[in-house]
XYZ file of C-alpha atoms in Angstrom:
369
model
C -4.150 15.194 -14.310
C -4.056 15.172 -10.704
C -4.212 12.609 -8.742
C -8.376 11.610 -7.350
C -9.273 9.345 -4.440
C -10.631 6.080 -7.925
C -7.144 6.101 -9.318
C -5.173 5.765 -5.930
C -5.104 3.337 -2.531
C -3.505 3.741 0.617
C -0.464 1.562 0.951
C 0.833 0.502 4.380
C 3.802 0.398 5.679
C 3.180 -2.893 6.636
C 1.819 -4.356 3.175
C 4.685 -2.507 1.498
C 7.395 -4.590 3.018
C 5.370 -7.439 2.591
C 5.690 -7.281 -1.874
C 9.329 -6.684 -1.302
C 10.412 -9.787 0.903
C 7.788 -11.769 -0.914
C 9.071 -10.784 -4.073
C 13.073 -11.349 -2.768
C 11.495 -14.772 -1.830
C 10.678 -15.696 -4.507
C 13.795 -16.881 -6.437
C 13.240 -15.175 -10.017
C 16.813 -15.880 -12.444
C 16.293 -14.151 -15.734
C 14.354 -16.268 -18.069
C 12.461 -17.422 -15.726
C 10.354 -14.533 -13.894
C 6.739 -16.641 -14.379
C 6.127 -16.956 -9.812
C 7.802 -12.649 -9.262
C 5.349 -11.692 -11.792
C 1.920 -13.173 -10.639
C 3.163 -12.007 -6.675
C 2.940 -8.580 -8.779
C -0.225 -9.052 -10.471
C -1.788 -9.823 -6.870
C -0.853 -7.398 -5.526
C -2.270 -4.672 -7.999
C -5.606 -7.071 -8.244
C -5.495 -6.265 -4.486
C -6.040 -2.529 -4.409
C -7.667 -2.225 -7.108
C -5.568 -1.960 -10.627
C -5.618 -3.544 -13.563
C -2.507 -5.535 -14.584
C -1.494 -7.772 -16.775
C 1.607 -10.323 -18.011
C 2.405 -9.308 -21.382
C 3.373 -12.027 -24.249
C 7.315 -11.730 -22.913
C 6.415 -11.803 -19.789
C 5.869 -8.292 -18.613
C 3.922 -7.431 -15.707
C 2.121 -3.990 -16.656
C -0.576 -1.972 -14.664
C -1.000 1.623 -17.731
C -2.601 4.268 -15.288
C -1.104 8.046 -15.949
C 1.143 8.551 -17.858
C 3.011 11.557 -16.419
C 5.113 9.103 -15.626
C 6.207 5.719 -16.465
C 7.590 3.457 -13.370
C 9.603 0.961 -14.365
C 12.518 -2.052 -13.253
C 13.639 -4.739 -13.789
C 11.530 -8.255 -12.252
C 14.627 -10.331 -13.345
C 17.792 -11.625 -10.777
C 21.267 -12.323 -11.564
C 21.117 -16.329 -10.085
C 22.811 -17.204 -7.191
C 20.389 -17.987 -3.839
C 21.325 -16.238 -0.767
C 18.611 -17.318 2.386
C 16.139 -15.396 2.849
C 15.681 -12.653 6.401
C 15.783 -10.367 8.164
C 17.826 -9.250 10.800
C 19.254 -5.977 12.407
C 21.942 -3.968 10.759
C 25.330 -3.605 13.145
C 28.440 -1.743 12.724
C 30.257 -3.419 10.116
C 26.618 -2.669 7.609
C 27.235 1.275 8.581
C 30.946 1.337 7.384
C 29.716 -0.121 4.198
C 27.712 1.907 3.812
C 24.671 -0.750 4.275
C 22.239 0.879 7.183
C 23.096 2.161 10.387
C 23.182 0.128 12.909
C 19.830 -1.704 14.272
C 17.843 -1.072 11.702
C 15.795 -4.123 9.726
C 17.551 -5.892 6.843
C 16.631 -7.710 4.914
C 18.809 -10.586 2.918
C 18.750 -12.116 -0.607
C 19.064 -12.425 -3.956
C 17.689 -8.996 -5.764
C 16.697 -7.594 -2.587
C 19.111 -4.414 -3.926
C 19.267 -5.224 -7.600
C 15.995 -4.351 -8.718
C 13.882 -6.241 -6.227
C 14.514 -3.717 -3.698
C 13.430 -0.339 -6.275
C 11.091 -3.119 -7.871
C 8.885 -3.632 -4.687
C 8.942 0.600 -4.608
C 8.022 1.890 -7.791
C 4.592 -0.531 -7.403
C 4.176 0.778 -4.215
C 4.218 4.102 -5.194
C 2.293 3.324 -7.800
C -0.588 1.852 -6.347
C -0.574 5.128 -4.716
C -0.505 7.854 -6.999
C -2.262 6.465 -10.378
C 0.420 6.201 -12.148
C 1.631 3.394 -14.195
C 4.432 1.182 -13.894
C 5.740 -1.861 -15.814
C 7.919 -4.542 -14.331
C 9.787 -5.605 -17.342
C 11.991 -9.103 -17.598
C 15.690 -10.420 -18.282
C 17.696 -7.269 -18.044
C 20.594 -9.079 -17.539
C 20.706 -10.328 -19.665
C 19.355 -9.297 -23.242
C 16.708 -6.655 -22.292
C 13.869 -7.849 -23.595
C 11.301 -6.673 -21.217
C 12.588 -3.098 -22.085
C 12.811 -3.798 -25.490
C 9.445 -5.106 -25.658
C 7.819 -2.353 -24.110
C 9.777 0.802 -25.839
C 8.359 -1.451 -29.678
C 4.908 -2.001 -28.535
C 4.123 1.200 -26.341
C 1.333 2.552 -28.466
C 2.878 7.125 -27.046
C 5.162 7.353 -25.223
C 4.913 8.573 -21.513
C 5.813 12.190 -20.022
C 8.120 11.306 -17.913
C 10.032 8.038 -17.004
C 11.555 6.792 -13.672
C 14.230 3.926 -14.529
C 14.552 1.545 -11.410
C 17.582 0.415 -10.348
C 19.757 0.989 -6.614
C 21.798 4.595 -6.797
C 20.789 4.169 -2.492
C 17.546 6.355 -0.793
C 19.494 10.165 -1.656
C 20.743 9.339 -5.461
C 20.207 9.971 -8.877
C 21.666 7.769 -11.959
C 21.484 10.421 -14.445
C 24.549 8.886 -16.669
C 25.355 5.005 -17.629
C 27.795 4.115 -20.775
C 26.138 2.090 -23.318
C 27.425 -1.614 -24.095
C 28.920 -3.252 -27.238
C 28.336 -7.199 -27.628
C 30.422 -9.023 -29.866
C 31.643 -12.530 -30.305
C 35.425 -13.399 -32.680
C 35.749 -16.226 -34.540
C 38.823 -17.659 -36.229
C 39.910 -20.617 -38.190
C 43.162 -21.909 -39.022
C 44.820 -25.304 -40.920
C 46.621 -27.998 -38.270
C 50.197 -27.968 -38.329
C 53.031 -29.213 -35.852
C 52.905 -27.018 -32.556
C 57.298 -26.656 -33.660
C 55.594 -24.696 -36.986
C 56.105 -20.466 -36.703
C 52.969 -19.812 -38.517
C 50.385 -18.734 -36.113
C 47.719 -20.612 -35.053
C 43.489 -19.450 -34.742
C 44.439 -18.751 -31.346
C 46.717 -16.455 -31.845
C 44.911 -14.686 -34.455
C 41.792 -14.302 -31.802
C 45.128 -13.022 -29.045
C 46.494 -10.429 -31.287
C 43.096 -8.972 -32.441
C 41.963 -8.564 -28.856
C 45.846 -7.498 -27.866
C 45.285 -5.144 -30.545
C 41.697 -3.465 -29.016
C 42.661 -3.104 -26.264
C 46.032 -0.875 -27.732
C 42.462 0.262 -30.367
C 41.263 1.834 -26.783
C 44.149 2.366 -24.401
C 43.479 5.985 -22.477
C 44.315 8.033 -19.426
C 44.116 6.348 -16.224
C 43.416 9.645 -15.201
C 40.418 10.229 -16.941
C 37.571 8.617 -14.729
C 36.236 5.707 -15.787
C 33.214 7.080 -16.966
C 34.135 9.869 -20.458
C 36.367 5.897 -21.092
C 35.114 2.877 -23.339
C 36.590 -0.483 -21.279
C 37.485 -3.317 -23.550
C 36.263 -6.960 -21.457
C 37.643 -10.412 -22.797
C 34.743 -12.257 -20.718
C 34.638 -15.906 -22.644
C 37.768 -17.473 -25.051
C 38.090 -20.711 -26.406
C 39.874 -23.226 -29.260
C 41.507 -25.941 -30.198
C 41.907 -28.618 -32.637
C 39.042 -29.659 -34.484
C 37.142 -33.115 -33.603
C 38.063 -34.498 -37.540
C 41.998 -32.407 -36.493
C 42.213 -30.652 -39.102
C 41.946 -27.309 -37.425
C 41.840 -24.617 -35.324
C 39.441 -22.683 -34.534
C 39.543 -19.973 -31.358
C 36.167 -18.244 -30.611
C 36.732 -15.376 -28.229
C 33.585 -12.895 -27.024
C 34.109 -9.150 -25.473
C 32.250 -6.489 -24.357
C 33.319 -2.616 -24.536
C 31.466 0.213 -22.818
C 30.970 3.085 -24.226
C 30.835 6.398 -22.233
C 28.022 9.296 -24.034
C 31.081 11.262 -25.188
C 31.456 8.076 -27.971
C 29.051 6.537 -30.184
C 28.421 3.111 -30.748
C 29.629 3.144 -34.439
C 32.401 4.699 -33.981
C 33.428 1.980 -31.115
C 33.199 -0.047 -33.454
C 34.700 0.633 -36.349
C 38.053 1.089 -34.269
C 37.633 -2.419 -32.910
C 37.042 -3.850 -36.593
C 39.624 -1.162 -38.077
C 42.447 -3.895 -35.773
C 40.822 -7.691 -37.298
C 43.219 -8.784 -40.084
C 42.033 -12.280 -39.882
C 38.704 -13.763 -38.322
C 35.266 -12.336 -38.422
C 32.984 -11.091 -35.467
C 29.973 -10.090 -34.879
C 28.136 -7.945 -32.803
C 24.814 -8.440 -30.921
C 22.095 -4.764 -30.898
C 24.250 -2.153 -29.145
C 22.816 0.368 -26.274
C 23.804 2.943 -26.984
C 25.243 5.541 -23.959
C 22.827 7.544 -21.761
C 22.734 11.365 -20.013
C 19.917 13.075 -18.455
C 20.663 16.771 -17.507
C 20.447 17.622 -13.808
C 17.767 20.634 -14.733
C 14.833 18.122 -16.498
C 11.722 18.010 -14.625
C 12.063 14.871 -12.954
C 15.876 14.994 -11.143
C 14.142 18.700 -10.134
C 11.112 16.769 -8.708
C 14.140 14.196 -6.997
C 16.143 17.092 -5.336
C 13.063 18.618 -3.666
C 11.688 15.006 -3.086
C 15.420 13.665 -1.040
C 15.188 16.660 0.954
C 11.676 16.370 2.313
C 12.400 13.318 2.594
C 14.961 14.301 5.121
C 17.862 12.975 2.590
C 20.697 15.067 0.536
C 20.536 14.848 -2.212
C 23.753 13.032 -5.491
C 24.039 13.589 -7.869
C 25.551 10.175 -9.841
C 27.551 8.379 -13.742
C 27.089 5.290 -13.019
C 29.983 2.992 -15.629
C 28.012 0.026 -16.456
C 24.335 -0.141 -18.766
C 21.332 -0.202 -18.179
C 17.074 0.222 -19.608
C 16.941 3.898 -19.192
C 20.336 3.565 -21.859
C 17.119 1.924 -24.773
C 14.527 3.910 -23.105
C 16.247 7.617 -23.429
C 17.392 6.682 -27.072
C 13.639 5.511 -27.939
C 12.402 7.444 -26.359
C 12.660 12.073 -25.969
C 11.214 12.565 -22.573
C 13.213 13.559 -19.147
C 14.527 10.744 -17.259
C 16.150 9.316 -14.250
C 17.237 6.037 -12.414
C 16.433 5.737 -8.902
C 16.146 3.486 -6.104
C 17.440 2.406 -3.030
C 20.386 -0.251 -1.859
C 24.055 -0.011 -2.395
C 24.623 -1.545 -5.483
C 28.494 -2.249 -4.421
C 25.752 -5.146 -3.610
C 24.712 -5.507 -6.795
C 24.781 -9.469 -7.838
C 27.443 -9.831 -4.479
C 27.363 -12.427 -1.933
C 26.356 -10.756 0.596
C 23.209 -8.811 -1.011
C 21.841 -7.119 1.362
C 19.141 -3.397 1.721
C 18.013 -1.275 4.293
C 13.945 -1.839 5.389
C 14.370 1.969 6.744
C 16.227 2.966 3.591
C 12.684 1.130 1.060
C 10.681 2.888 3.252
C 12.265 5.986 2.425
C 12.713 5.748 -1.425
C 9.078 4.240 -1.375
C 8.548 8.392 0.674
C 10.133 9.985 -2.466
C 8.468 8.502 -4.786
C 5.078 8.188 -4.146
C 6.208 12.910 -3.364
C 7.601 12.040 -7.161
C 5.178 10.983 -8.987
C 2.789 13.204 -7.107
C 3.940 16.219 -8.209
C 4.524 15.310 -11.361
C 1.341 14.367 -12.205
C 0.187 17.530 -10.937
C 2.783 19.334 -12.663
C 0.659 17.447 -16.065
C -2.559 18.714 -14.998
């Protein structure tokens, strides 16, 4: 179905930038996205688009499902004073912005309020569907609810994360979070028997050895195993030693999550490990209609397309697991500034990303006639 005057609206450049700056200035750490979600609803209402906040806090603006533009409303914690200044040579050397460009500082400007605002503007300009999801930085509650709640899958998905205005992300590693727990009898430290803390460290040493790989291989193609928290000691009654170790494993598309989990559990001799719901890896083809549309749109906006694979994980992993439709991840911003204390975004790059998204959405709508 092609776009019509009735379901599209012009969003001036100044209004697009105002939306971005307002959202960056609105704190939205995971679990506290309500104010930012309300600002998004106000934006859609102002341009005659229906939008609502669903049961878990997602902002949903349904329209033409030739493509669903979706990014996350939440950010990681941390206050960065919001300001617009001028990029200098250091910013250019860091591939953040060209010297002399307007530069927006603030938490979420890159991850992922920049992509979120760009998608909202492009959705209004082209009449395609939009969802801003919550808690991507923690549990992916919003994305999980979206795939469970939608009656039908969209024809295509563009997920919003920073790739740079000329970057197209096709792959992410999967994610597996586990918690190891062990208990042992307390005893004098001169005794040779290992206690629960040693059991925990022994298990983790075995896991790391099991996933030891050729370091010359790209990180994207390896399993990365990281302990992220450990706690242990004598219990309050003095009778036992307890230990808890939380671990995260990133899974390349060449492997499945179940195999990685079984390998980690094979190193388990004492204690137990419980696993959170996993996120599978994803690797999309560069030859889908969505990827082709992005390459053409980026060139039309005077860019040279770059195909990317990310070593982290995103909501696209969940969408690819649930929906059999083509998808990519895209958005303005240098991903090296994700969660960083100096997070900042080039406003001309934001403008360019909006233009690219508008071209892509228009192409996909026209192809769906």
